[in-house]
Amino acid sequence: MTTEPHGSEKDAVRQQLYELLDDTERSLVTKQRRGLELGCEYLGVANGHIQRRNDDGTDDVIASVGSNPKLFPEGMVLDRARTYCRRTVESHSPLALSNASEQGWDTDPAYEKHGLDCYLGTTIFVDGAIYGTVCFTAEAPRQSDFTADEKAFVELIARLLGRTIEAEANERRVERLDRSRRRSEAKYEALLRLAPDAIVVVDTDTGTIETANERAASLTGYSEAELRGLSILELHPEADRQRYARLFDEGFDDRIQERFDDGTPLVIERADGTTVPIELGVGRVELDDHSVILGIVRDVSERKERERELRLKERAIEESSIGITIGDATQPDTPIVYANAGFEALTGYSMGELNGENCRFLQGDETDAETVAEIRRAIDAEESIRTEILNYRANGRPFWNELTVAPVMDPESRAVTHFVGIQNDVTARKRRNRLIEVLDRVLRHNLRNDMNVVIGFSETIAARTDGELTEMASRVTETAQDLISLSNTVRGFESGVVDATQPELRDIRTVIDAAVEDLRSDYPDTEFTVLAAESMTVLATSKLTLALAELGDNAAKYGESSVRYELTTTDDGRIAVHVHDDGPGLPAIERNVLEAGRETPLEHGSGLGLWMVNWIVTNLGGSVTASVDDGTTVSIYLPTPAATEMDDVQSQSVSDRQSGGPL
């Protein structure tokens, strides 16, 4: 039997307990074990241990000290129904037994299982919920009953241990949130680097430019520093500034615009006084009480020049980079009798394949039937039409075609003899429209909401702690508030949506291993495996690592316990990377973002990561698919260097692409 300390000694033990649990240098495990030792010393008992409750009716022994290390060793799993601790929790106060067999406990399952005559335990609470119990035991009876002071001391140990465990958990939570913030920042940087055009962010109240990217500086002739603080109206001719002011006030309703209502082209006045015709997209973003205008500006000088070239004679038409076709209206089904090199480059079909065919072979499964009907009606009425239609190249890849069809009349008979078709790839413009929608949504919702969660947690931590933890929590709050402020200016927008680096040969297994290495440190409880029969080479940029890491991060975050990367090859020579998780399954809208890079105002993805994966992979000439079956499998298909070269010379026959009836 351990000798019980007297009054002054107990005061010293109590003081040691306070100092122990305030010591920031010691680990939680050390504090738990030393706290139990002090409890044994104070109470004069042989053993002490801490039980942590599980949801399945068992308790884990997470710390144990005493003269009999085999009694309740650390790591032991206890049937809670056969422990005194079950009664401890039920009693809502310390349970004290000095001689259990004589106090009527000899038939209790706990006594029958462990044979403990001496027991004093109480409940540990963490964040207001039951965490477990702290217990002090001896196999032999105690000479005297536990006093009120001794019970109070055990309650003190439980309370201080609960606070220590809570603080440790909060610190880990802050670390996870900090990692999430850093990953979010990396996503934004990657997204911004993919922006294809000049970007300016303008304060709605003052009309001054808050930030602009490098492309904006190149377009305007001002440096990025000179653009900041400059009125947006100073980038337009002085005589028309009031018209531009009204234009910005009214907005574009998320459209891309290149002219005023009266047909006057929109232009930028450069620093040297020259003007540049532009396309302008404007999105208005509201963040709390701060309103900004997001402007995406595209220099359309080259396109204007191409449009003028279309009016030149046959030689100029032949050299044009825009697709031009001529259909014979005097023959059934208006077959193509001419296609320029621009059309061949755009679609991948040669003139030899096109001769005698109708343009409907460019249509596919997702081509809008109403748009097709609208074109048919214009042709039947012998009228011009300009529209946008989803077409397909010879290799099966879709693209948005800005199509102009115009009748050509015989100067003498005034009869329509031919139709001229002008095809222009406006896929990039479509992507820019979606970019404005995605960025507006993220700035309105995702970033602000996520940072508010960070602020809420950090303020709660600050309110419940003191000392260094309070300072750390305040720092987290300040950092989150800074990030919200940073989102208002969308600084460095260009740094993410366009990867300007040139692809180079890379070992795909090395890329996967680099992504998985970081993920293992972020998700220590998730099992990551990589299955690859051999090393394979792809033509890619360093952003491929970011895409594979994002897929692994998403899989670990929403999966159960494991993530598997599998490397294979397809029958057509492409390299496939399959990322599989054991989670509940990726929602359909998220799969649509991954595969098609598309969403709607009413249905959109939960964040930027999957958009980023789509953009990175498609920019490399690859594709993405997702399937849900006992978890989610996301597959990235990348062309090999040899396949990339062959893709430039191979085409599909017209007969394989024909579908449906005539236009």
Coordinates of N, CA, C and O in Angstrom, one line a residue, residues 132-201:
G132 N -13.8 10.5 -21.6 CA -13.4 9.2 -20.9 C -13.4 9.4 -19.4 O -14.1 10.3 -18.9
T133 N -12.5 8.7 -18.8 CA -12.4 8.8 -17.3 C -11.0 8.7 -16.9 O -10.1 8.1 -17.6
V134 N -10.7 9.3 -15.7 CA -9.4 9.1 -15.1 C -9.6 8.3 -13.9 O -10.5 8.6 -13.1
C135 N -8.8 7.2 -13.7 CA -9.1 6.2 -12.6 C -7.8 5.9 -11.8 O -6.8 5.8 -12.4
F136 N -8.0 5.8 -10.5 CA -7.0 5.4 -9.6 C -7.4 4.2 -8.8 O -8.5 4.1 -8.3
T137 N -6.6 3.1 -8.9 CA -7.0 1.8 -8.4 C -5.9 1.1 -7.6 O -4.7 1.4 -7.6
A138 N -6.4 0.1 -6.8 CA -5.5 -0.8 -6.1 C -6.3 -2.1 -6.0 O -7.5 -2.1 -5.8
E139 N -5.6 -3.2 -6.0 CA -6.3 -4.5 -5.9 C -6.7 -4.8 -4.4 O -7.7 -5.5 -4.2
A140 N -5.9 -4.2 -3.5 CA -6.2 -4.5 -2.1 C -7.1 -3.3 -1.6 O -7.1 -2.2 -2.1
P141 N -7.9 -3.6 -0.5 CA -8.8 -2.5 0.1 C -8.0 -1.4 0.6 O -6.8 -1.5 1.0
R142 N -8.6 -0.3 0.7 CA -8.0 0.9 1.3 C -8.3 1.0 2.8 O -9.5 0.6 3.2
Q143 N -7.4 1.4 3.7 CA -7.7 1.5 5.1 C -8.8 2.5 5.5 O -9.4 2.3 6.5
S144 N -8.9 3.5 4.7 CA -9.9 4.5 5.0 C -10.6 4.9 3.8 O -10.2 4.7 2.6
D145 N -11.8 5.5 3.9 CA -12.6 6.0 2.8 C -11.9 7.2 2.2 O -11.1 7.9 2.8
F146 N -12.1 7.4 0.9 CA -11.6 8.6 0.2 C -12.3 9.9 0.8 O -13.5 9.9 0.9
T147 N -11.5 10.9 1.0 CA -12.0 12.1 1.6 C -12.5 13.0 0.5 O -12.3 12.8 -0.7
A148 N -13.3 14.1 0.9 CA -13.8 15.1 -0.1 C -12.7 15.8 -0.8 O -12.7 16.1 -2.0
D149 N -11.6 16.0 -0.1 CA -10.4 16.7 -0.7 C -9.8 15.8 -1.8 O -9.4 16.3 -2.8
E150 N -9.7 14.5 -1.5 CA -9.2 13.6 -2.5 C -10.0 13.4 -3.7 O -9.5 13.4 -4.8
K151 N -11.4 13.4 -3.5 CA -12.3 13.4 -4.6 C -12.1 14.7 -5.4 O -12.1 14.6 -6.7
A152 N -12.0 15.8 -4.7 CA -11.9 17.1 -5.4 C -10.6 17.1 -6.2 O -10.5 17.7 -7.3
F153 N -9.5 16.5 -5.7 CA -8.2 16.5 -6.4 C -8.3 15.7 -7.7 O -7.8 16.1 -8.7
V154 N -9.0 14.5 -7.6 CA -9.2 13.8 -8.9 C -10.1 14.5 -9.9 O -9.8 14.5 -11.1
E155 N -11.1 15.3 -9.4 CA -11.9 16.1 -10.3 C -11.0 17.2 -10.9 O -11.1 17.5 -12.1
L156 N -10.1 17.7 -10.1 CA -9.1 18.7 -10.7 C -8.3 18.1 -11.8 O -8.0 18.8 -12.8
I157 N -7.7 16.9 -11.5 CA -6.9 16.3 -12.5 C -7.7 16.1 -13.8 O -7.3 16.4 -14.9
A158 N -9.0 15.6 -13.7 CA -9.8 15.4 -14.9 C -10.1 16.7 -15.6 O -10.0 16.7 -16.9
R159 N -10.4 17.7 -14.8 CA -10.7 19.0 -15.5 C -9.5 19.6 -16.2 O -9.5 20.0 -17.4
L160 N -8.3 19.5 -15.6 CA -7.1 20.0 -16.2 C -6.7 19.2 -17.4 O -6.2 19.7 -18.4
L161 N -6.8 17.8 -17.3 CA -6.5 17.0 -18.4 C -7.4 17.2 -19.6 O -7.0 17.3 -20.8
G162 N -8.7 17.5 -19.3 CA -9.7 17.8 -20.3 C -9.3 19.0 -21.1 O -9.4 19.1 -22.3
R163 N -8.9 20.1 -20.3 CA -8.5 21.3 -21.0 C -7.2 21.1 -21.9 O -7.1 21.7 -22.9
T164 N -6.3 20.3 -21.3 CA -5.1 20.0 -22.1 C -5.4 19.3 -23.4 O -4.8 19.6 -24.4
I165 N -6.2 18.2 -23.3 CA -6.6 17.5 -24.5 C -7.3 18.4 -25.5 O -7.1 18.3 -26.7
E166 N -8.2 19.2 -24.9 CA -9.0 20.1 -25.8 C -8.0 21.1 -26.5 O -8.2 21.4 -27.7
A167 N -7.0 21.7 -25.8 CA -6.1 22.6 -26.4 C -5.3 21.9 -27.4 O -5.0 22.5 -28.5
E168 N -4.8 20.7 -27.2 CA -4.1 19.9 -28.1 C -4.9 19.7 -29.4 O -4.4 19.8 -30.5
A169 N -6.2 19.3 -29.3 CA -7.0 19.1 -30.4 C -7.2 20.4 -31.2 O -7.2 20.4 -32.4
N170 N -7.4 21.5 -30.5 CA -7.6 22.8 -31.2 C -6.4 23.2 -31.9 O -6.5 23.7 -33.0
E171 N -5.2 22.9 -31.3 CA -4.0 23.2 -32.0 C -3.8 22.4 -33.3 O -3.4 23.0 -34.4
R172 N -4.2 21.2 -33.3 CA -4.2 20.4 -34.5 C -5.2 20.9 -35.5 O -4.9 20.9 -36.7
R173 N -6.3 21.3 -35.0 CA -7.4 21.8 -35.9 C -6.9 23.1 -36.6 O -7.1 23.3 -37.8
V174 N -6.2 23.9 -35.8 CA -5.6 25.2 -36.4 C -4.6 24.8 -37.5 O -4.5 25.4 -38.6
E175 N -3.8 23.8 -37.2 CA -2.7 23.4 -38.2 C -3.4 22.9 -39.4 O -2.9 23.2 -40.6
R176 N -4.5 22.1 -39.3 CA -5.2 21.6 -40.5 C -5.8 22.7 -41.3 O -5.7 22.8 -42.5
L177 N -6.4 23.7 -40.6 CA -6.9 24.8 -41.3 C -5.9 25.7 -42.0 O -6.1 26.2 -43.1
D178 N -4.7 25.8 -41.3 CA -3.6 26.5 -42.0 C -3.2 25.8 -43.2 O -2.9 26.4 -44.3
R179 N -3.1 24.5 -43.2 CA -2.7 23.7 -44.4 C -3.7 23.9 -45.5 O -3.4 24.0 -46.7
S180 N -5.0 23.9 -45.1 CA -6.1 24.1 -46.0 C -6.0 25.5 -46.7 O -6.2 25.6 -47.9
R181 N -5.6 26.5 -45.9 CA -5.5 27.8 -46.4 C -4.4 27.9 -47.4 O -4.5 28.5 -48.5
R182 N -3.2 27.3 -47.1 CA -2.1 27.3 -48.0 C -2.5 26.6 -49.3 O -2.1 27.0 -50.4
R183 N -3.2 25.4 -49.2 CA -3.6 24.7 -50.4 C -4.6 25.6 -51.2 O -4.5 25.6 -52.4
S184 N -5.5 26.3 -50.5 CA -6.4 27.1 -51.2 C -5.6 28.2 -52.0 O -6.0 28.6 -53.1
E185 N -4.6 28.8 -51.4 CA -3.8 29.8 -52.0 C -3.1 29.3 -53.3 O -3.1 29.9 -54.3
A186 N -2.6 28.0 -53.2 CA -2.0 27.4 -54.3 C -3.0 27.2 -55.5 O -2.6 27.4 -56.6
K187 N -4.2 26.8 -55.1 CA -5.2 26.7 -56.1 C -5.5 28.0 -56.8 O -5.7 28.0 -58.1
Y188 N -5.6 29.1 -56.1 CA -5.9 30.4 -56.7 C -4.7 30.8 -57.6 O -4.9 31.3 -58.7
E189 N -3.5 30.5 -57.1 CA -2.4 30.9 -58.0 C -2.4 30.1 -59.3 O -2.1 30.6 -60.4
A190 N -2.7 28.8 -59.2 CA -2.8 28.0 -60.4 C -3.9 28.4 -61.3 O -3.8 28.5 -62.5
L191 N -5.1 28.8 -60.7 CA -6.2 29.3 -61.5 C -5.9 30.6 -62.2 O -6.1 30.7 -63.4
L192 N -5.2 31.5 -61.5 CA -4.9 32.8 -62.1 C -3.9 32.7 -63.2 O -4.0 33.5 -64.1
R193 N -3.0 31.7 -63.1 CA -2.0 31.6 -64.2 C -2.6 31.1 -65.5 O -2.0 31.2 -66.5
L194 N -3.8 30.6 -65.5 CA -4.5 30.1 -66.7 C -5.3 31.2 -67.4 O -5.8 30.9 -68.5
A195 N -5.4 32.4 -66.8 CA -6.2 33.5 -67.5 C -5.6 33.8 -68.8 O -4.4 34.2 -68.9
P196 N -6.4 33.8 -69.9 CA -5.8 34.0 -71.2 C -5.6 35.5 -71.6 O -5.0 35.8 -72.6
D197 N -6.3 36.4 -70.9 CA -6.3 37.8 -71.4 C -6.0 38.8 -70.3 O -5.7 38.4 -69.2
A198 N -6.0 40.1 -70.7 CA -5.7 41.2 -69.8 C -6.8 41.2 -68.7 O -8.0 41.2 -69.0
I199 N -6.4 41.4 -67.5 CA -7.4 41.5 -66.3 C -7.2 42.8 -65.6 O -6.0 43.1 -65.2
V200 N -8.3 43.5 -65.2 CA -8.2 44.6 -64.3 C -9.3 44.5 -63.3 O -10.4 44.0 -63.6
V201 N -9.0 44.9 -62.1 CA -10.0 44.9 -61.0 C -10.2 46.3 -60.6 O -9.2 47.0 -60.2

